[in-house]
Short mmCIF file of C-alpha atoms and ligand atoms in Angstrom, two decimals:
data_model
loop_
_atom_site.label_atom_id
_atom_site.label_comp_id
_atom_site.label_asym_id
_atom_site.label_seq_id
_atom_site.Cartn_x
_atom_site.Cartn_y
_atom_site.Cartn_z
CA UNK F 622 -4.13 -30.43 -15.99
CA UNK F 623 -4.56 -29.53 -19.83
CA UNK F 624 -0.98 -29.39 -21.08
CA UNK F 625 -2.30 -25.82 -22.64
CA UNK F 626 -0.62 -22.61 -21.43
CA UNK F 627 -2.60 -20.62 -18.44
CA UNK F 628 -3.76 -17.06 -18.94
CA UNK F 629 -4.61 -14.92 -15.74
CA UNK F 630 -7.62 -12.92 -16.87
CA UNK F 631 -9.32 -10.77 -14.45
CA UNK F 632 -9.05 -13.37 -11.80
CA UNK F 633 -9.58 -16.58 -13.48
CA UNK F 634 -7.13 -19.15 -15.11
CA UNK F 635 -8.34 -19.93 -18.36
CA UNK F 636 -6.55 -21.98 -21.54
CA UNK F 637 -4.74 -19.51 -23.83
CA UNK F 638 -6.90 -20.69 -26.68
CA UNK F 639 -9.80 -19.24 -25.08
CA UNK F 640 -7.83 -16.38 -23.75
CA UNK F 641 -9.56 -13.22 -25.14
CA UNK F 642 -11.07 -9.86 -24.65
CA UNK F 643 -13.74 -8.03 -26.32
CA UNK F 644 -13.15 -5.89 -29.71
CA UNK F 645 -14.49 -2.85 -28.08
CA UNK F 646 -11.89 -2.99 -25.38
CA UNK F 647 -10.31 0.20 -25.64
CA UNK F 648 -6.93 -1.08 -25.42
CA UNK F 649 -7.53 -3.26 -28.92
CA UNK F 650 -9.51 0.28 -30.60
CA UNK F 651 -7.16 2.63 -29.17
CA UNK F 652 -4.00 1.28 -27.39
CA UNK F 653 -5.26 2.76 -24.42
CA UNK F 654 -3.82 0.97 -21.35
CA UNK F 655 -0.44 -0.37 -19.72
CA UNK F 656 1.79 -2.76 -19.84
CA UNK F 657 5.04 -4.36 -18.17
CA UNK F 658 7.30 -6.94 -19.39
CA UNK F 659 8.85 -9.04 -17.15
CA UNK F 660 10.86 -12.37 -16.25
CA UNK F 661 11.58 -14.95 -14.26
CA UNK F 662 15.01 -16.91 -13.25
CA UNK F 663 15.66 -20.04 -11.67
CA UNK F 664 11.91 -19.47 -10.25
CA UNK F 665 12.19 -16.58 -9.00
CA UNK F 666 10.68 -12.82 -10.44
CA UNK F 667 13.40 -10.70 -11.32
CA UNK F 668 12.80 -7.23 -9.80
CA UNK F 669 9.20 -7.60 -9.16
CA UNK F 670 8.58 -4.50 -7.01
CA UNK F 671 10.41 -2.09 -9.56
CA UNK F 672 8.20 -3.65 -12.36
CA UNK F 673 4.86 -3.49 -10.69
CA UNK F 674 5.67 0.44 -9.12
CA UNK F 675 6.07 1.34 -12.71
CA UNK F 676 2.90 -0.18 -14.32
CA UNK F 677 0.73 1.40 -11.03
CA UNK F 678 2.68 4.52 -12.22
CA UNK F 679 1.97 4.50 -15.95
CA UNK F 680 -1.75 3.97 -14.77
CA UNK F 681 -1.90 6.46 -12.44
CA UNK F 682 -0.43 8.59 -14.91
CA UNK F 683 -3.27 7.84 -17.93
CA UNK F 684 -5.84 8.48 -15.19
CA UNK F 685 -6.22 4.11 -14.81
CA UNK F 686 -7.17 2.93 -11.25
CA UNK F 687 -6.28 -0.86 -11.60
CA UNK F 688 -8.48 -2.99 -9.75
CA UNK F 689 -6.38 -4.76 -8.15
CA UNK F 690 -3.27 -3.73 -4.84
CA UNK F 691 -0.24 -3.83 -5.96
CA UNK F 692 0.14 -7.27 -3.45
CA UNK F 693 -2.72 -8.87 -5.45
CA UNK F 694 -1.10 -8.20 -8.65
CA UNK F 695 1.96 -9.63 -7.44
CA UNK F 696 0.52 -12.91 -6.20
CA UNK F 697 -1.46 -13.21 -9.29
CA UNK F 698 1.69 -13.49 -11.59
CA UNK F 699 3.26 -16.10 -8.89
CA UNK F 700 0.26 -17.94 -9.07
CA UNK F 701 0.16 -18.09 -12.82
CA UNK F 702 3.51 -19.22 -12.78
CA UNK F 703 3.32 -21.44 -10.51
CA UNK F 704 0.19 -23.25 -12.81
CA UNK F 705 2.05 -23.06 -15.44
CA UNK F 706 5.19 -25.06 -13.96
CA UNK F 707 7.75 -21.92 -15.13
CA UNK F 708 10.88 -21.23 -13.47
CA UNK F 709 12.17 -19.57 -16.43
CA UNK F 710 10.08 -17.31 -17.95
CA UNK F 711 8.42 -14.02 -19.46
CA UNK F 712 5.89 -12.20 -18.22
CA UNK F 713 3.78 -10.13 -19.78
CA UNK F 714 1.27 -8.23 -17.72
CA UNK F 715 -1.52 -6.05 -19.69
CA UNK F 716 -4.01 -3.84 -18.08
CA UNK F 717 -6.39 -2.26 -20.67
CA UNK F 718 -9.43 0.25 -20.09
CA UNK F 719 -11.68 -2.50 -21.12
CA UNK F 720 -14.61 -2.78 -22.48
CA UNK F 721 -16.35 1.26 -24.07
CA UNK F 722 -18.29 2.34 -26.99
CA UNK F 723 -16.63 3.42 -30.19
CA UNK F 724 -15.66 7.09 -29.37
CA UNK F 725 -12.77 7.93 -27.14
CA UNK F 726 -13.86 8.54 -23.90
CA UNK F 727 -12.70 6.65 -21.09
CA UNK F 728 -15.48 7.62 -18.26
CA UNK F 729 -17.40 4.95 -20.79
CA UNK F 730 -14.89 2.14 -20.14
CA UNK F 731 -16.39 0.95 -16.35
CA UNK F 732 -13.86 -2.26 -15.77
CA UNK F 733 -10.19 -2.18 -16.85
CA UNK F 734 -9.06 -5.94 -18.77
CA UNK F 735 -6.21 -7.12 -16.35
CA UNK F 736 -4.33 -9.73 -18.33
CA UNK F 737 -1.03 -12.26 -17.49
CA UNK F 738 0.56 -13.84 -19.45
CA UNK F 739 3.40 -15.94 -18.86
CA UNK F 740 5.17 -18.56 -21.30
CA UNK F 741 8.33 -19.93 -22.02
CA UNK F 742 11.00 -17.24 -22.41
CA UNK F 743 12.40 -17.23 -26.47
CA UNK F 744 16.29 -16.88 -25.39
CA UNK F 745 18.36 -14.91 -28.52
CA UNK F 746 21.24 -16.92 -30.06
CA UNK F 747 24.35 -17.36 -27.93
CA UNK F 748 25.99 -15.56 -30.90
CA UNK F 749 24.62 -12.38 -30.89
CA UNK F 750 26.13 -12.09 -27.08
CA UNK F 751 29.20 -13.65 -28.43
CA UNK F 752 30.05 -11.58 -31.52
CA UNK F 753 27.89 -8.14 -30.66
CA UNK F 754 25.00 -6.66 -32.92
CA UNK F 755 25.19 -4.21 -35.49
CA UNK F 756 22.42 -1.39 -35.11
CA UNK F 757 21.49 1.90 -37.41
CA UNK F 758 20.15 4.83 -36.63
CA UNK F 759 16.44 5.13 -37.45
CA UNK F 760 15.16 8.71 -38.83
CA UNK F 761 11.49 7.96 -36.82
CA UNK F 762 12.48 10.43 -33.92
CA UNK F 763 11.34 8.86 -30.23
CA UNK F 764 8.05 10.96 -29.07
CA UNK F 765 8.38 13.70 -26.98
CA UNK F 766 7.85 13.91 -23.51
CA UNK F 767 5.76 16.57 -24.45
CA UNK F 768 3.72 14.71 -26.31
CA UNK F 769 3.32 11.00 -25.33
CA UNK F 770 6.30 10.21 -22.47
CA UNK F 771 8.63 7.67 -22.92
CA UNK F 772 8.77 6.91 -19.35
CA UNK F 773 4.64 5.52 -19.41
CA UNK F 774 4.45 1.84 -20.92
CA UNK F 775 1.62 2.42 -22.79
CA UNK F 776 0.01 0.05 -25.31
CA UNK F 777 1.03 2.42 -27.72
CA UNK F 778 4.16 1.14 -29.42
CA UNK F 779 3.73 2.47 -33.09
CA UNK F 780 6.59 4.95 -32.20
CA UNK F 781 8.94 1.70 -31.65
CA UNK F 782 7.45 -0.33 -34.08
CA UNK F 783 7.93 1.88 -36.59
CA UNK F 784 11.51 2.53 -35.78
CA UNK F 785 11.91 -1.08 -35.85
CA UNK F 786 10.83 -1.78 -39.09
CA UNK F 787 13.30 1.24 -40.29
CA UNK F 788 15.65 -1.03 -38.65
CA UNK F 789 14.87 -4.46 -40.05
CA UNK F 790 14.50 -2.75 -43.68
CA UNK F 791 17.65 -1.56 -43.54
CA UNK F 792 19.12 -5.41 -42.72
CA UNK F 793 19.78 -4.80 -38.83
CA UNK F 794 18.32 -6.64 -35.73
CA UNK F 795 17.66 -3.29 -34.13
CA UNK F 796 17.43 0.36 -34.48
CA UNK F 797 18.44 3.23 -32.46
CA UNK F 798 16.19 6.30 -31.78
CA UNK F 799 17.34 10.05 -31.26
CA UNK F 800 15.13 12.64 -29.67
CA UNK F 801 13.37 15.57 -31.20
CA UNK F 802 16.41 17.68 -31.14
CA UNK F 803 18.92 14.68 -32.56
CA UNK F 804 19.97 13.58 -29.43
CA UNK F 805 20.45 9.37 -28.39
CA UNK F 806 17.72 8.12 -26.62
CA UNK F 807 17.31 4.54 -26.86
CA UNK F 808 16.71 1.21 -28.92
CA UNK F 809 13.06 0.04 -29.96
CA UNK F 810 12.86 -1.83 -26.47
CA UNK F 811 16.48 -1.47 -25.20
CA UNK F 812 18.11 1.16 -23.41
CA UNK F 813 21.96 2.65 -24.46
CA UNK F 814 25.07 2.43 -23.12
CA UNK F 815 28.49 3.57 -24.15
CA UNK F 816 31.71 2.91 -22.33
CA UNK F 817 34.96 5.84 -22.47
CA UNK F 818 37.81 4.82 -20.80
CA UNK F 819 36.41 2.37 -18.08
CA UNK F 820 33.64 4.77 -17.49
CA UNK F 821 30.03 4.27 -18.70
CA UNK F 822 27.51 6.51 -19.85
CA UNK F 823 23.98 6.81 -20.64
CA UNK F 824 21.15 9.11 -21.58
CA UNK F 825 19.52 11.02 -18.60
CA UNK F 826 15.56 9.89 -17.81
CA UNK F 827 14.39 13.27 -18.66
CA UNK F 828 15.87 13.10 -22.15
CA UNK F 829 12.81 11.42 -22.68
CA UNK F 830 13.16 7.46 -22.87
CA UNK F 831 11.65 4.87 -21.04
CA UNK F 832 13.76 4.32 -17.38
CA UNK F 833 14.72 0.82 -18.00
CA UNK F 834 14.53 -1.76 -15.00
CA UNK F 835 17.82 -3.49 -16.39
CA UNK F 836 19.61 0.02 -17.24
CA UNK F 837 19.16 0.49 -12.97
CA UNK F 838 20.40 -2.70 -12.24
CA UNK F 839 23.10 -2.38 -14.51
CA UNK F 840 24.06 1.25 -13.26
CA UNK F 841 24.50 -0.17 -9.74
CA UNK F 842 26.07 -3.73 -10.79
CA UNK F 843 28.68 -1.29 -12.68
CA UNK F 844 28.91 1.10 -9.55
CA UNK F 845 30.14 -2.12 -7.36
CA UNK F 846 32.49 -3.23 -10.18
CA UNK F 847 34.17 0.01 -9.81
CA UNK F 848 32.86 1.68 -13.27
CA UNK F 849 30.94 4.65 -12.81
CA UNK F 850 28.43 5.55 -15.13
CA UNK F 851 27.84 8.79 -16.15
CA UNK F 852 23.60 9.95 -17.08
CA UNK F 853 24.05 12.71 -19.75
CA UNK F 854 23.41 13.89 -22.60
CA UNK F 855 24.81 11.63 -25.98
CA UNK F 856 25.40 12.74 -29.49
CA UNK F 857 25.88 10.25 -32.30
CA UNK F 858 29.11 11.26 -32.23
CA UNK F 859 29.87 10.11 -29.05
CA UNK F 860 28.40 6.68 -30.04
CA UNK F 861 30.71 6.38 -32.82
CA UNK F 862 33.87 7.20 -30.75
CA UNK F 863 33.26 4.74 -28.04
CA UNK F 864 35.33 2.10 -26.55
CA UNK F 865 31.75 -0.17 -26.30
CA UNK F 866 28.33 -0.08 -26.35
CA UNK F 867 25.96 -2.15 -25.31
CA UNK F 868 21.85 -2.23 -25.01
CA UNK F 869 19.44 -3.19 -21.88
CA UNK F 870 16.02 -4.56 -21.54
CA UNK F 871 14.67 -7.18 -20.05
CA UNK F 872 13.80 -9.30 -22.76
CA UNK F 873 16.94 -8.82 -24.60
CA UNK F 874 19.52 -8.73 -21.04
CA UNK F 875 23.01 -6.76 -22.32
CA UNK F 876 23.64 -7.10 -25.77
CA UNK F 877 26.91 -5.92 -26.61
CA UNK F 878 26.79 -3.63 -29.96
CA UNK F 879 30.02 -3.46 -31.79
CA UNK F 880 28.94 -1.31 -35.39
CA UNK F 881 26.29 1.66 -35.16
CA UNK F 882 25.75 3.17 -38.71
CA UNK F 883 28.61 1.75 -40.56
CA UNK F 884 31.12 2.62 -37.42
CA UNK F 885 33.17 0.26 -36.17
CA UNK F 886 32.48 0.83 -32.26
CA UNK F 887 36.08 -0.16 -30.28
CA UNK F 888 38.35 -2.74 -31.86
CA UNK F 889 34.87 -4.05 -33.42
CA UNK F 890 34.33 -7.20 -31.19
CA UNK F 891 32.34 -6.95 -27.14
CA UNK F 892 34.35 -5.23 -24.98
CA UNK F 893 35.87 -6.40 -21.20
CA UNK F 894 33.56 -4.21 -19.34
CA UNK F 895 30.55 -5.20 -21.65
CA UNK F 896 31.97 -8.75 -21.20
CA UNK F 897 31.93 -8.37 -17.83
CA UNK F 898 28.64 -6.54 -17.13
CA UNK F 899 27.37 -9.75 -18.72
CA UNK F 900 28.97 -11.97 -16.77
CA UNK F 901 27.62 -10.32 -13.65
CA UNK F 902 24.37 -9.66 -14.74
CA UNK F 903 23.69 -13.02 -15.53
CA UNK F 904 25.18 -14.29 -12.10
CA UNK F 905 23.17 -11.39 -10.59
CA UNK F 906 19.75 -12.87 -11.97
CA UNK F 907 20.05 -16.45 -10.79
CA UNK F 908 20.35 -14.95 -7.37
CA UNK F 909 17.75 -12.24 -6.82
CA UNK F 910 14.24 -12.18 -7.23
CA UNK F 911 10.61 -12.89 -5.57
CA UNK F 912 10.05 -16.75 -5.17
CA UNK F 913 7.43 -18.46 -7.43
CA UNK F 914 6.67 -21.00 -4.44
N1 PMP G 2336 13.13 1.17 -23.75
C1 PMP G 2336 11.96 0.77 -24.25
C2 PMP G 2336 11.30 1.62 -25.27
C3 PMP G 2336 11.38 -0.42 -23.82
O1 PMP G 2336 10.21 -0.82 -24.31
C4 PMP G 2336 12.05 -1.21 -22.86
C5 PMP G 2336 11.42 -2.46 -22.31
N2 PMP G 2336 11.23 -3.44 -23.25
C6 PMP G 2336 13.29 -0.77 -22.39
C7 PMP G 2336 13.79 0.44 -22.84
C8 PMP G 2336 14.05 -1.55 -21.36
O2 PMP G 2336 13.40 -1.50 -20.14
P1 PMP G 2336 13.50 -2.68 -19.07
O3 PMP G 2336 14.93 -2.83 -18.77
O4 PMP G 2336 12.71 -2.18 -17.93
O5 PMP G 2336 12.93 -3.88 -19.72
#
């Protein structure tokens, strides 16, 4: 076996350095197609089903029939895994229109470009758990659910990646994005929490963000803790008078956040329930999940 890295496209196993679509795929002209990000623990898929219902939903939702059952899709990214000798991983799974002419028009795309990818996961320092990040708000407002909704993972990120370079100019690992009428919405790929008084809150789905696989678990790892969380509506404000904060994501787990815009958020280090959400989550991972074998 070549010691290169396995891509799933369309059906076949090739090496990553021949891994590649075509320039008039409409995903590379236009960012027109879905995506999902996911990992793996201990060799097993964390939350499989939830990830895969939500990129058959951000399809269905651009008008995208993927190829490919839900089942199929599932046993492709187990079997490119499984190739690839990961236990411990990150998944990303692409599906683009594929292949058009130059104008928009997707009736001209015929075959969607399903890609997997799946490689070593990059784990963030130990530190940045340990001593909580500092974040600012970004002016780049998240787009509307009017507009382009939060909740579909398109291959559109300029909206994120644009708040995330506000971010990183201003010296901060990440950035966080209000809605059109000032509101908190989310991170550039995380989801918020705060925590008041043992009690945990977090924007509603229809404030228009994306509904974050990790915020669920987290909501219901909190629930059996015995802290509620709350879904409504945040003002900076609120942010800034917190006991803790913390984001979600999948790539990122809980970071705890512990300055937003020059505030000091609690007594300025992770809080317990943070600390403990954490410590669950983590346990939480190793123990769920859809076996590679
Ligand atoms: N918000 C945005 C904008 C994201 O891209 C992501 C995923 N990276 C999240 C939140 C977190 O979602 P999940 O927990 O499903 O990874």
């Amino acid at each position: 076996m070549s010691s290169e890295l396995l891509v799933w496209i369309n059906g076949e196993l090739v090496p990553k350095s021949q891994a590649k679509v075509s320039v008039f795929d409409h995903g590379f002209l236009y960012g027109d197609g879905v995506f999902e990000g996911i990992r793996a623990y201990n060799g097993k898929v964390f939350m499989l089903d939830e990830h895969i219902d939500r990129l058959y939903e951000s399809a269905k939702s651009i008008c995208l029939v993927i190829p490919l059952e839900k089942e199929q899709m599932k046993k492709a990214i187990l079997q490119t895994l499984k190739v690839n000798g990961l236990l411990n991983a990150y998944i990303r799974v692409v599906v683009s229109r594929g292949e058009g002419d130059l104008g928009l028009d997707p009736r001209k795309c015929l075959k969607p470009n399903i890609v997997i990818i799946t490689d070593k996961i990059e784990l963030f320092p130990d530190e940045l758990y340990e001593r909580g990040i500092e974040i600012v708000t970004v002016s780049v407002r998240r787009n509307s659910p009017q507009s382009l909704n939060p909740n579909l993972k398109s291959l559109n990120y300029l909206n994120n990646i644009l708040a995330k370079i506000e971010a990183t100019n201003a010296g901060k690992p990440e950035g966080l994005m209000l809605t059109l009428d000032g509101y908190v919405a989310e991170g550039t790929g995380e989801n918020i929490f705060i925590v008041k008084r043992k009690e945990l809150f977090t924007p509603p789905a229809y404030m228009g963000i994306l509904k974050g696989i990790t915020r669920q678990v987290v909501i219901e790892l909190a629930k059996e803790m015995g802290y509620p969380t709350n879904e409504t509506v945040l003002t900076l404000h609120d942010v800034y008078n917190a006991d803790e904060c913390f984001l979600t994501g999948t790539g990122a787990e809980i970071v705890p956040v512990v300055k937003v815009d020059g505030r000091i958020i609690g007594d300025g280090f992770p809080g317990t329930v943070t600390k403990s959400l954490i410590q669950r989550f983590r346990v939480y991972t190793q123990q769920v999940g859809v076996p590679i074998e």
